[in-house]
N, C-alpha and C. Protein backbone atom coordinates (compact mmCIF):
# COMPACT_ATOMS: atom_id res chain seq x y z
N UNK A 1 0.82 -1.19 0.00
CA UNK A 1 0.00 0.00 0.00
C UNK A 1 0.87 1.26 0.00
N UNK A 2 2.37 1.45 0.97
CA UNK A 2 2.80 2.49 1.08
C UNK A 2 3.45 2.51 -0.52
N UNK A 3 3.89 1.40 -0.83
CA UNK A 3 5.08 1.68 -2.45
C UNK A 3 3.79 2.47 -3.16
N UNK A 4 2.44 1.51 -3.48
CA UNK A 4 1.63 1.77 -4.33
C UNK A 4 1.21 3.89 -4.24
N UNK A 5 1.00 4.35 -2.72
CA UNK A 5 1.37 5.78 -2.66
C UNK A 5 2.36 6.51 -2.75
N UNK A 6 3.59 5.90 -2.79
CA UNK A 6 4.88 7.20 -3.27
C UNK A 6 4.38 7.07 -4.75
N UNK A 7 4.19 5.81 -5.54
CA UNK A 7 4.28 5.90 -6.54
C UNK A 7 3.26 6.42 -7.44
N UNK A 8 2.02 7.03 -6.56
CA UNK A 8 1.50 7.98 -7.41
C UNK A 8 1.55 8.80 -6.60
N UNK A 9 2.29 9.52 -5.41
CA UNK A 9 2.62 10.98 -5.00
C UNK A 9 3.60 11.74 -5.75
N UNK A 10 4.37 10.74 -6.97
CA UNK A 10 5.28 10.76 -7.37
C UNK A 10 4.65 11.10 -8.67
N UNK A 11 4.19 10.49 -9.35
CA UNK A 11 3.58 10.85 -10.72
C UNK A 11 2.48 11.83 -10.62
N UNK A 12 1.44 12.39 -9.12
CA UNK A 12 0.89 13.40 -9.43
C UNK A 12 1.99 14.81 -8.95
N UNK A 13 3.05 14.64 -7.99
CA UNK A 13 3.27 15.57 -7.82
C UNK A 13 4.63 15.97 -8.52
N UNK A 14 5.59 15.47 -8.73
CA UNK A 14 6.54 15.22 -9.80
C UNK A 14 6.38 15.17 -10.98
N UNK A 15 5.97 14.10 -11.87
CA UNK A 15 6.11 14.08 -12.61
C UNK A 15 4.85 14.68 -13.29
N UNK A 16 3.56 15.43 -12.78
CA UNK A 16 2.48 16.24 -13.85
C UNK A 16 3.06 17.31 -13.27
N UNK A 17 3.62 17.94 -11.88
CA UNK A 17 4.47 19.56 -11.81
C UNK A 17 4.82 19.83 -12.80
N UNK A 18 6.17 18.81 -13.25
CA UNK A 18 7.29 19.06 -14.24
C UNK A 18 6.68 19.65 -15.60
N UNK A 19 5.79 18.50 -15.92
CA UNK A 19 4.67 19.26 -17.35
C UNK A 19 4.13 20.08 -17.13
N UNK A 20 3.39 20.79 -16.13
CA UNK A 20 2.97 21.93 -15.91
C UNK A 20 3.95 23.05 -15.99
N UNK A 21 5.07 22.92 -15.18
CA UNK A 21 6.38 23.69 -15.80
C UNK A 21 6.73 24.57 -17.10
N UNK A 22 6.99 22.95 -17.49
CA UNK A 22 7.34 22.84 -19.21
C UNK A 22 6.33 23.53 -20.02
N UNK A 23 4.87 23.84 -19.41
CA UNK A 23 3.83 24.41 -20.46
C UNK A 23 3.75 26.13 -19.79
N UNK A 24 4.06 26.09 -19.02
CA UNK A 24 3.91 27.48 -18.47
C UNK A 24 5.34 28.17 -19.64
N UNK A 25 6.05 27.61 -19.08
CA UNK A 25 7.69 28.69 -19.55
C UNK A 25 7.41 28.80 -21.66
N UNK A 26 6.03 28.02 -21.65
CA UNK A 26 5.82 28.57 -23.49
C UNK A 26 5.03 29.91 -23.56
N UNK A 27 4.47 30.19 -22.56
CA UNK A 27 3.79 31.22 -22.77
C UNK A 27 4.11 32.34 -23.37
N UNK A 28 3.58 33.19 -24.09
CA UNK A 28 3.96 34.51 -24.18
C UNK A 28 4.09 35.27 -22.99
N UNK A 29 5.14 36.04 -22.64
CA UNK A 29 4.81 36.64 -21.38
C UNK A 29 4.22 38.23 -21.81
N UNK A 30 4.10 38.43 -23.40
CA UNK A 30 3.08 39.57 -23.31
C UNK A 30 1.56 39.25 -23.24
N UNK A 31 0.94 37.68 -22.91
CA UNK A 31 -0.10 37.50 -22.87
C UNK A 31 -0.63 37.90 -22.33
N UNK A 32 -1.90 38.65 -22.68
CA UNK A 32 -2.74 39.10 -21.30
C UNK A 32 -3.63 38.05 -19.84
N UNK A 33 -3.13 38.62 -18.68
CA UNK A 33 -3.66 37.88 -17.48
C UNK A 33 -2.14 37.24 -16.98
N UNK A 34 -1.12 37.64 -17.56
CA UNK A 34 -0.01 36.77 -17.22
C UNK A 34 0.44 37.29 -16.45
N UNK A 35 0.93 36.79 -15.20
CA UNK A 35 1.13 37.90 -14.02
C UNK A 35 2.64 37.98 -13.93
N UNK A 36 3.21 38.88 -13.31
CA UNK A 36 4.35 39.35 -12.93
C UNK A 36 5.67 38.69 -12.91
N UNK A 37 5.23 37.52 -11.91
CA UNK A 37 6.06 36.86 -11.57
C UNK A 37 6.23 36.00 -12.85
N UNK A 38 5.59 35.02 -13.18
CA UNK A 38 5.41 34.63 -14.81
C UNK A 38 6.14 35.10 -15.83
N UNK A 39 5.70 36.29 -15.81
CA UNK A 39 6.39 37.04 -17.19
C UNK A 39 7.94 37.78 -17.05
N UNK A 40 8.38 37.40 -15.56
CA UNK A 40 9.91 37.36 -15.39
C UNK A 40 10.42 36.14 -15.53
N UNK A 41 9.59 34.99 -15.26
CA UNK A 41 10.55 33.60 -15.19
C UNK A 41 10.55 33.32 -16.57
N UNK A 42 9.37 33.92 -17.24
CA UNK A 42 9.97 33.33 -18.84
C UNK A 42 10.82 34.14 -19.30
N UNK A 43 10.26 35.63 -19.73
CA UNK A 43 11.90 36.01 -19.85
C UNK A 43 13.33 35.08 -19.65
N UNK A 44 13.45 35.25 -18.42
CA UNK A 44 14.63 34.43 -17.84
C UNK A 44 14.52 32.98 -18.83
N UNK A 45 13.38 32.53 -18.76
CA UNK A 45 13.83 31.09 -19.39
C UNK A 45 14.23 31.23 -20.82
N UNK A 46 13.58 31.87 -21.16
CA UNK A 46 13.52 31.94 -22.94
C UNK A 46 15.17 32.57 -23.44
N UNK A 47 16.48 33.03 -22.30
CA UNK A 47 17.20 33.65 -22.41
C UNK A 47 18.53 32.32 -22.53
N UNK A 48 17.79 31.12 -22.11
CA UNK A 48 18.62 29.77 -21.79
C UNK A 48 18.89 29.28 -23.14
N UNK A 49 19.91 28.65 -23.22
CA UNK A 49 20.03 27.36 -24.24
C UNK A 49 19.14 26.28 -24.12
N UNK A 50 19.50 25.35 -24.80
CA UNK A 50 18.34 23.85 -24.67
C UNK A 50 19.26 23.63 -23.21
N UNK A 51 20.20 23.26 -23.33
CA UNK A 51 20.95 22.24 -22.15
C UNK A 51 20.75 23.14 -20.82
N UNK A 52 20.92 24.75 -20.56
CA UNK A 52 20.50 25.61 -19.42
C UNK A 52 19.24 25.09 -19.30
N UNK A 53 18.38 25.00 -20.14
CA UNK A 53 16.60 24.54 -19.87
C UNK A 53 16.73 23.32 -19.45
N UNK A 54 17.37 22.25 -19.87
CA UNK A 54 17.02 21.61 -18.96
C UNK A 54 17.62 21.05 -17.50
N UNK A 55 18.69 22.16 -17.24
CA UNK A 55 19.36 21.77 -16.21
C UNK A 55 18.51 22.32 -15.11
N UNK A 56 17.84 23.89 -15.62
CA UNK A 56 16.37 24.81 -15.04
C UNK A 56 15.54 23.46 -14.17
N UNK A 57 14.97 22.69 -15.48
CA UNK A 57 14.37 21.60 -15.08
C UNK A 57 14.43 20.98 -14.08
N UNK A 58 15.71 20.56 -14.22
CA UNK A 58 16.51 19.34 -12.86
C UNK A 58 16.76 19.66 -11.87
N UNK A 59 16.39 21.06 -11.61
CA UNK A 59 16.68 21.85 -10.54
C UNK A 59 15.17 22.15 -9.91
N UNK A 60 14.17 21.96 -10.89
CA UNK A 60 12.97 22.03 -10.30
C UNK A 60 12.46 21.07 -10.05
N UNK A 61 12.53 19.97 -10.52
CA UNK A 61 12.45 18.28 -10.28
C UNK A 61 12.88 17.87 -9.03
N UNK A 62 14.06 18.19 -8.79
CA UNK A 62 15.20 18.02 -7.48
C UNK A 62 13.89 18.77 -6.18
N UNK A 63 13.40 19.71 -6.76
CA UNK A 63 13.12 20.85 -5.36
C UNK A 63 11.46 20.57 -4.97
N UNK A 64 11.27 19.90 -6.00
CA UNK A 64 9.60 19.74 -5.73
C UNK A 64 9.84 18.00 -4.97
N UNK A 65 10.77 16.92 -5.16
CA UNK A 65 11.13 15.73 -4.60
C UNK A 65 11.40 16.46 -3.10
N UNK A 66 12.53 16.87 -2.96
CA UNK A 66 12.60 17.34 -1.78
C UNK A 66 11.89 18.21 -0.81
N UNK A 67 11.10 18.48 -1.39
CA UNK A 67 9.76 19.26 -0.60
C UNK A 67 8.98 18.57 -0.15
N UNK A 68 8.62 17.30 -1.09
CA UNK A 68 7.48 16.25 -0.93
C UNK A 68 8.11 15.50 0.16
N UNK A 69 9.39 15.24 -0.41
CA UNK A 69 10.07 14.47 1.08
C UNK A 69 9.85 15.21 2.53
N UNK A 70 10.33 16.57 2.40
CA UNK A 70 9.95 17.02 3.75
C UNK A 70 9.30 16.98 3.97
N UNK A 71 8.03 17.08 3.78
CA UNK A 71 6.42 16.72 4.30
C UNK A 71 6.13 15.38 4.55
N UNK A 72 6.49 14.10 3.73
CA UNK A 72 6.41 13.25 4.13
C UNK A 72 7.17 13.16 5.04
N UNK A 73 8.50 13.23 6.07
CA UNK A 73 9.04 13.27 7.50
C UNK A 73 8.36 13.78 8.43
N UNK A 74 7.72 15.06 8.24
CA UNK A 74 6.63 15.79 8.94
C UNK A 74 5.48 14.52 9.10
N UNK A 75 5.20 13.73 8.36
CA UNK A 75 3.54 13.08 8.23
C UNK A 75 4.08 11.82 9.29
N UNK A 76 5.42 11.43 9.02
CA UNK A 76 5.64 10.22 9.56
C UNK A 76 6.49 10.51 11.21
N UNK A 77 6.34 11.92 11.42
CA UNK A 77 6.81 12.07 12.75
C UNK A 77 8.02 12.09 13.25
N UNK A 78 8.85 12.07 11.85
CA UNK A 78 10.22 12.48 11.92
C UNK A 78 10.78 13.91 12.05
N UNK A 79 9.76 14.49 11.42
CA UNK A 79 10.08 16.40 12.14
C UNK A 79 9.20 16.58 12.90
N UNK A 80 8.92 17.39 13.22
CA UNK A 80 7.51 17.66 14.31
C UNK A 80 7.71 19.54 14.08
N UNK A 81 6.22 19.66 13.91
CA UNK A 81 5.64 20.74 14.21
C UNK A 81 4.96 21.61 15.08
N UNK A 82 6.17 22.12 16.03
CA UNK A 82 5.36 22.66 17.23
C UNK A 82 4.64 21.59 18.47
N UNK A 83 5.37 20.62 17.93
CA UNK A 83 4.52 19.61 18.84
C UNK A 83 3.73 18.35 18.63
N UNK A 84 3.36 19.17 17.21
CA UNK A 84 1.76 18.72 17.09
C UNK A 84 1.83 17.46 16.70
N UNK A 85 1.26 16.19 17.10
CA UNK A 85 1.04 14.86 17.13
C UNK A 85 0.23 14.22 15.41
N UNK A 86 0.60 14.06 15.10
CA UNK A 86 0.42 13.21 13.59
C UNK A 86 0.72 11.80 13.63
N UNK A 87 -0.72 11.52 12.85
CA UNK A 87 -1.00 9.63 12.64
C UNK A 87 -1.38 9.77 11.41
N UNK A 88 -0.66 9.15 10.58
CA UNK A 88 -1.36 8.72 9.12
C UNK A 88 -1.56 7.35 9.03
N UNK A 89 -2.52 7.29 8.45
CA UNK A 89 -3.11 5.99 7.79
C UNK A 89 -3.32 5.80 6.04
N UNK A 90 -3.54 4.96 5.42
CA UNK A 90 -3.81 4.35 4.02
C UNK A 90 -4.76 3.71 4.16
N UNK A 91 -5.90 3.99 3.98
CA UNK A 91 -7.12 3.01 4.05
C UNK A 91 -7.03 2.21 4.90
N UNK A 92 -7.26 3.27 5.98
CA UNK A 92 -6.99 2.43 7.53
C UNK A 92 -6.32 1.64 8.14
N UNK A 93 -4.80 1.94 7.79
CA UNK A 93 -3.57 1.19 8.15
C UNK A 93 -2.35 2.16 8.22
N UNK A 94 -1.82 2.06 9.16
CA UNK A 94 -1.11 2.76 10.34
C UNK A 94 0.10 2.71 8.92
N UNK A 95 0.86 3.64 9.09
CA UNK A 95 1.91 3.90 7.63
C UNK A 95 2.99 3.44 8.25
N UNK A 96 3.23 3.36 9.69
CA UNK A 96 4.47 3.28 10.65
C UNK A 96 5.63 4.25 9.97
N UNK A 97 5.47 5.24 9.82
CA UNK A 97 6.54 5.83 9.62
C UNK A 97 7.64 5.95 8.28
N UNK A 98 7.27 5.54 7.16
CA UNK A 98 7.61 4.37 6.20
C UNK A 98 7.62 5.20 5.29
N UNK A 99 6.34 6.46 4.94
CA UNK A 99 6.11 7.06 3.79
C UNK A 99 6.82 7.88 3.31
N UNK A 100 8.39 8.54 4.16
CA UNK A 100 9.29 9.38 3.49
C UNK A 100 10.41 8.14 2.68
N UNK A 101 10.67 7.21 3.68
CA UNK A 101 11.57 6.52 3.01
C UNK A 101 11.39 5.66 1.84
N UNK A 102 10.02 5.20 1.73
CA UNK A 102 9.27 4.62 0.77
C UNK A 102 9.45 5.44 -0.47
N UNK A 103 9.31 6.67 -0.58
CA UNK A 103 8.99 7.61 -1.34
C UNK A 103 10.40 7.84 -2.24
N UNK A 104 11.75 7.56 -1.14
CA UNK A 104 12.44 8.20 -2.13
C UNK A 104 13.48 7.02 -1.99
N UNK A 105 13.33 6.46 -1.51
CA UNK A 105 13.74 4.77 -2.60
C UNK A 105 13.00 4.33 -3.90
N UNK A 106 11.65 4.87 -3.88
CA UNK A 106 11.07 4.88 -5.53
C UNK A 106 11.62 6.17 -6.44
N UNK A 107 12.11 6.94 -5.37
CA UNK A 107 12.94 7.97 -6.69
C UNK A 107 13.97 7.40 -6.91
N UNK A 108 14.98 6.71 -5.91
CA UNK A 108 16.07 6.71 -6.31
C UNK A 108 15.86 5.39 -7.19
N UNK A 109 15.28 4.60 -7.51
CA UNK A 109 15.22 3.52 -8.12
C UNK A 109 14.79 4.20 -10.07
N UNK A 110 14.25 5.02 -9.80
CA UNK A 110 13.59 5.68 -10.99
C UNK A 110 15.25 6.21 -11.64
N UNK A 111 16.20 6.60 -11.01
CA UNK A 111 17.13 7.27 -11.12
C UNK A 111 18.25 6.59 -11.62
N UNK A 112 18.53 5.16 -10.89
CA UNK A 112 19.53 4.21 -12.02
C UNK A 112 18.81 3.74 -12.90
C-alpha cells in the first residue's frame, strides 16, 4: 500500500508539476492575465540554451522531490511541528513511519 502511494505521490506531484512547468515557460509573457512573476521567469527562461533549460528543469524536479520528502518526514513524525502529534493511515492502516523513506527509494530507483 505504502510503495503503491509514493508511486503515485510521485507521478501526481513530480512528474504532472514538471509538465505543468514545461507548459507554463511557453507562454507569451506579453499574454494578457499573465502575471508578474510569470512574465519574469519566462523572460529568464527563454534567455537559456536547450541544455541551461534543462538543467532549469533538474533543478525544479530536485526541489519539488525534496519538498514532498519534507512533508512526508513531517507526516511520519520524523520532524515535528510545534509539537503537534500526527497519525497517518492508508485506508486504515497505520503507515508506521515508512512514507518518506518509501517515497524516495522509488525515486532513487527511478534514477539508475
Amino acid at each position: 500500500m505504502i510503495e503503491q502511494f509514493a508511486k503515485g505521490l510521485y507521478k501526481n506531484t513530480v512528474e504532472e508539476n514538471i509538465k505543468l512547468y514545461r507548459q507554463f515557460f511557453l507562454y507569451d509573457p506579453s499574454e494578457e492575465g499573465t502575471i508578474e512573476y510569470w512574465k519574469n521567469a519566462i523572460m529568464f527562461y527563454d534567455k537559456l540554451d536547450d541544455h541551461e533549460k534543462e538543467i532549469l528543469f533538474s533543478i525544479i524536479k530536485s526541489t519539488i522531490v525534496d519538498t514532498v520528502s519534507n512533508v512526508l518526514a513531517i507526516l511520519d513524525g520524523n520532524e515535528s511541528i510545534n509539537g503537534i502529534d500526527i497519525q497517518v493511515k492508508l485506508s486504515n492502516k497505520e503507515t508506521e513511519g515508512e512514507l518518506q523513506d518509501t517515497f524516495l527509494a522509488y525515486v532513487e530507483d527511478l534514477e539508475e
